Coordinates of C-alpha atoms and ligand atoms in Angstrom, one line a residue:
M1 CA 126.8 113.7 114.6
T2 CA 123.6 114.7 112.9
K3 CA 121.9 118.6 111.7
E4 CA 119.2 119.8 114.2
L5 CA 115.7 119.0 113.6
D6 CA 112.4 120.4 115.5
L7 CA 111.1 116.8 116.1
N8 CA 107.7 118.3 117.0
K9 CA 106.8 119.6 114.1
T10 CA 108.7 116.6 112.3
L11 CA 106.2 115.1 113.8
E12 CA 103.2 117.0 112.4
L13 CA 104.7 115.8 109.1
A14 CA 104.6 112.4 109.5
V15 CA 101.4 112.6 111.1
G16 CA 100.2 113.8 107.8
W17 CA 101.7 111.6 105.6
A18 CA 100.4 108.7 107.7
K19 CA 96.8 109.9 106.9
Q20 CA 97.5 110.3 103.4
V21 CA 98.8 106.6 102.7
G22 CA 95.7 105.7 104.9
E23 CA 93.7 106.9 102.2
I24 CA 95.9 105.3 99.6
H25 CA 94.6 101.6 101.8
L26 CA 91.7 103.4 102.2
S27 CA 90.8 104.0 98.4
H28 CA 91.7 100.3 97.6
F29 CA 90.7 98.2 100.5
R30 CA 88.2 95.6 100.5
K31 CA 88.2 96.5 96.4
N32 CA 88.9 94.2 93.1
D33 CA 92.5 96.3 92.1
L34 CA 94.7 94.8 94.4
D35 CA 97.2 93.2 92.4
I36 CA 98.3 90.9 94.6
Q37 CA 101.6 89.2 94.5
T38 CA 103.4 87.0 96.4
K39 CA 107.3 88.0 97.4
S40 CA 109.5 85.6 99.4
T41 CA 107.1 82.9 100.0
V42 CA 103.2 82.2 99.2
Y43 CA 102.4 83.4 102.1
D44 CA 104.2 86.8 102.3
V45 CA 102.5 89.3 99.7
V46 CA 102.5 92.4 98.5
T47 CA 99.8 94.9 96.9
R48 CA 99.4 97.7 94.4
A49 CA 98.3 99.8 98.1
D50 CA 102.0 98.7 99.8
K51 CA 103.6 100.2 96.5
E52 CA 101.4 103.2 96.4
G53 CA 102.1 103.8 100.2
E54 CA 106.1 103.7 99.7
A55 CA 106.3 105.7 96.7
F56 CA 104.3 108.4 98.1
L57 CA 106.2 108.6 101.8
L58 CA 109.7 108.3 99.8
A59 CA 108.7 111.2 97.9
A60 CA 107.6 112.8 100.5
I61 CA 110.5 112.5 102.5
Q62 CA 113.0 113.2 100.0
G63 CA 110.9 116.3 99.4
H64 CA 111.1 117.1 102.8
F65 CA 114.8 116.1 103.4
P66 CA 116.6 115.1 101.4
D67 CA 119.7 114.5 102.8
H68 CA 118.1 111.6 105.7
S69 CA 118.5 108.7 104.4
V70 CA 115.3 105.7 104.0
L71 CA 114.5 102.3 104.9
G72 CA 112.0 101.0 103.3
E73 CA 109.9 97.7 103.3
E74 CA 109.4 97.9 99.5
T75 CA 112.8 100.0 98.0
G76 CA 114.8 99.2 100.5
A77 CA 117.2 101.5 101.5
H78 CA 118.2 104.6 99.8
A79 CA 121.3 106.7 101.3
G80 CA 121.5 109.6 102.6
H81 CA 124.3 112.3 104.1
S82 CA 123.0 112.7 107.3
G83 CA 122.7 110.6 110.5
W84 CA 118.8 111.2 109.7
R85 CA 117.1 107.5 108.6
W86 CA 113.4 106.6 108.2
V87 CA 112.6 103.3 108.7
I88 CA 108.8 103.0 107.0
D89 CA 106.0 100.3 106.0
P90 CA 103.7 101.5 104.0
L91 CA 100.8 98.9 104.9
D92 CA 101.6 96.4 107.9
G93 CA 99.0 93.7 108.1
T94 CA 99.3 92.9 104.4
N95 CA 97.5 90.0 104.5
N96 CA 94.4 91.6 106.7
F97 CA 94.1 93.8 103.8
S98 CA 94.0 91.9 101.5
Q99 CA 91.6 89.6 102.7
G100 CA 89.3 92.2 103.7
L101 CA 89.7 92.1 107.7
P102 CA 90.3 95.8 109.1
I103 CA 93.2 95.7 111.2
F104 CA 96.3 97.2 108.8
T105 CA 98.7 100.7 109.2
V106 CA 101.0 102.7 108.0
S107 CA 104.2 102.6 110.1
I108 CA 106.5 105.8 110.1
G109 CA 110.3 105.7 112.5
L110 CA 112.8 108.3 112.6
Q111 CA 116.4 107.0 113.4
Q112 CA 119.2 110.0 114.9
D113 CA 122.2 108.0 114.3
G114 CA 120.7 104.7 114.8
E115 CA 118.3 105.5 117.7
T116 CA 114.8 105.7 116.9
V117 CA 113.5 109.3 117.9
L118 CA 109.8 109.8 116.3
G119 CA 107.0 107.1 115.5
V120 CA 103.7 107.2 113.9
V121 CA 101.4 104.0 113.3
Y122 CA 98.2 104.4 111.7
A123 CA 95.3 102.1 111.2
P124 CA 93.2 103.9 109.1
R125 CA 90.1 101.7 109.4
L126 CA 90.1 101.6 112.6
E127 CA 90.9 105.2 113.0
E128 CA 93.3 105.2 115.5
L129 CA 96.9 107.5 115.4
Y130 CA 99.3 106.3 117.8
T131 CA 102.1 109.1 117.6
A132 CA 105.6 109.5 120.5
V133 CA 108.5 111.4 119.9
K134 CA 112.1 110.2 122.5
G135 CA 111.3 111.6 125.8
G136 CA 107.5 112.7 125.4
G137 CA 105.0 110.4 126.0
A138 CA 102.9 108.3 123.5
F139 CA 99.3 109.2 122.5
L140 CA 96.7 107.4 120.8
N141 CA 94.4 110.0 118.7
G142 CA 95.9 113.2 121.2
E143 CA 95.4 111.0 124.5
P144 CA 98.4 109.9 126.6
I145 CA 98.4 105.8 126.8
R146 CA 100.1 103.7 128.8
V147 CA 101.1 99.9 128.9
S148 CA 99.1 97.4 131.0
A149 CA 100.5 96.9 134.6
K150 CA 99.3 93.1 135.0
T151 CA 102.2 91.5 136.3
D152 CA 101.3 87.5 135.8
L153 CA 100.2 84.8 133.0
A154 CA 96.9 83.5 134.0
H155 CA 95.2 87.3 133.8
A156 CA 97.3 88.2 130.8
V157 CA 95.9 88.1 126.9
L158 CA 99.3 88.3 124.7
G159 CA 99.6 88.8 121.0
T160 CA 102.5 87.2 118.7
G161 CA 102.6 86.2 115.3
F162 CA 104.2 83.9 112.8
P163 CA 107.2 84.0 110.3
Y164 CA 106.9 83.8 106.6
D165 CA 109.1 81.5 106.7
K166 CA 106.8 78.8 109.3
G167 CA 106.1 75.8 106.5
I168 CA 109.8 75.0 105.8
N169 CA 111.9 76.3 109.1
P170 CA 110.1 74.6 112.6
D171 CA 111.9 77.8 114.5
N172 CA 108.8 79.2 113.3
N173 CA 107.6 80.1 117.2
I174 CA 105.0 77.2 117.3
P175 CA 106.9 75.7 119.7
N176 CA 106.5 79.4 121.7
L177 CA 102.8 79.0 121.3
V178 CA 102.9 75.2 123.4
S179 CA 105.1 76.6 125.4
I180 CA 103.4 80.0 127.0
L181 CA 99.5 79.4 125.5
P182 CA 98.3 77.2 128.4
H183 CA 99.6 80.0 131.2
L184 CA 97.9 82.8 129.4
R185 CA 94.2 84.0 129.6
G186 CA 94.5 84.5 125.5
I187 CA 96.3 85.1 122.8
R188 CA 95.5 87.2 120.2
R189 CA 97.4 87.1 116.1
M190 CA 96.8 90.7 115.5
G191 CA 98.5 90.3 111.6
T192 CA 100.8 93.7 111.6
A193 CA 103.4 94.3 114.4
A194 CA 102.7 97.6 114.2
Y195 CA 99.7 97.3 115.8
D196 CA 100.1 94.5 118.1
L197 CA 103.2 97.4 119.5
C198 CA 100.4 99.8 120.0
C199 CA 98.1 97.2 121.5
T200 CA 100.7 96.6 124.1
A201 CA 101.1 100.1 124.7
A202 CA 98.1 101.1 125.4
G203 CA 97.2 98.0 127.4
W204 CA 94.8 96.7 125.0
L205 CA 97.1 93.7 124.8
D206 CA 98.9 93.0 128.2
G207 CA 102.0 92.2 126.0
Y208 CA 103.7 91.3 122.6
W209 CA 106.4 89.0 120.8
E210 CA 107.4 87.8 117.7
L211 CA 110.8 86.7 116.1
N212 CA 112.1 86.9 112.7
L213 CA 110.4 90.8 112.5
N214 CA 112.4 93.3 110.0
L215 CA 112.9 96.7 111.2
W216 CA 110.5 98.0 109.3
D217 CA 107.9 96.3 111.3
M218 CA 108.6 97.5 114.6
C219 CA 110.7 100.5 114.5
A220 CA 107.8 103.1 115.2
G221 CA 105.8 101.0 117.6
A222 CA 108.5 100.2 119.8
L223 CA 109.2 103.6 120.9
I224 CA 105.6 104.3 121.0
V225 CA 106.0 101.2 123.6
E226 CA 108.8 102.4 125.5
E227 CA 107.4 106.2 125.8
A228 CA 104.4 104.1 127.3
G229 CA 106.6 103.4 130.2
G230 CA 107.3 99.3 128.2
I231 CA 110.2 97.7 127.5
V232 CA 111.0 95.8 124.3
V233 CA 113.9 93.8 124.7
S234 CA 115.4 91.6 121.7
F235 CA 115.2 87.8 122.6
R236 CA 117.3 86.2 120.4
E237 CA 120.3 86.8 117.9
N238 CA 120.3 84.5 115.2
R239 CA 116.8 84.9 113.7
G240 CA 116.2 88.5 112.2
V241 CA 114.6 91.4 114.7
S242 CA 113.1 89.1 117.5
I243 CA 111.2 91.2 120.2
I244 CA 109.3 90.9 123.7
A245 CA 107.1 93.8 124.5
G246 CA 105.6 95.2 127.9
N247 CA 106.1 96.2 131.1
P248 CA 109.2 94.4 132.6
A249 CA 107.4 92.3 134.9
M250 CA 105.3 90.9 132.0
V251 CA 108.5 91.3 129.4
E252 CA 110.5 88.6 132.0
L253 CA 107.3 85.9 132.4
I254 CA 107.5 85.8 128.5
R255 CA 111.1 84.8 128.9
E256 CA 110.7 82.8 130.9
K257 CA 108.4 80.6 128.8
I258 CA 109.7 81.6 125.0
H259 CA 113.3 81.1 123.4
Ligands
IPD1 C1 104.4 91.4 108.8 C2 102.6 91.6 109.8 C3 103.1 90.1 110.8 C4 104.1 90.1 111.3 C5 105.0 89.7 109.9 C6 104.8 90.6 109.3 P1 103.6 92.9 106.5 O1 103.9 92.2 108.1 O2 104.0 92.8 110.7 O3 102.2 90.7 112.4 O4 104.0 88.6 111.7 O5 105.8 88.8 110.7 O6 106.4 90.7 107.9 O7 104.0 91.9 105.5 O8 102.2 93.0 106.4 O9 104.2 94.1 106.5
CA2 CA1 105.5 94.7 107.7
CA3 CA1 104.4 95.9 104.9

């Protein structure tokens, strides 16, 4: 069991942190001080903004909630002494960011005994703040959002992405693209899974799937989709976190075309 927490007050805190991380992003965006380095593969990059964002979030969380655990993309797991765990991606869409493309986010999820109960995704350059608390609905800049109601692929525009090991692993989502694309109105590769999920929650995308994500990519965004009336289902057990998101009918249609 976990100690009680006022989730609405905690959301206010998390929104404040997301905005501050957004300021960090913008202070480096399209500047020459990014210090771009590679991680798992040459396609997997990290910048000064990722590291500064994570350091800020870690200090903020541990300062306010010293007994909470944290899982962060850049610094890994920090064990706490309670069932609360923050799952953070300080900069989702680092490839976009390092290219000077304006779609990037900070993603902050909070789990209670493994269940996500709060999610914040902020895209500072777009000035879009997506929020959800379990059972309380999903919001974009304070206004309620809802997933798309479309129920056929021919009218659907879907989002997806491709794993960083795509060059060395044939299980790289390209076969899925070949299978589903001819049936769609369109496909988008936003470059940030957190934002793909928020676009799905808001109905800008009619659905989204991706394989080999990490928890920090989708923790907050998945709650935002669910609170916007959608579902997020796992479609593979053997390839990291692999999910399909959308309204239930759209998720089923996507599931029939991909594996
Ligand atoms: C990546 C983005 C991208 C997805 C990758 C993620 P990062 O996160 O979410 O859209 O396709 O799988 O790793 O590296 O920019 O934080
Ligand atoms: Ca990410
Ligand atoms: Ca990241």
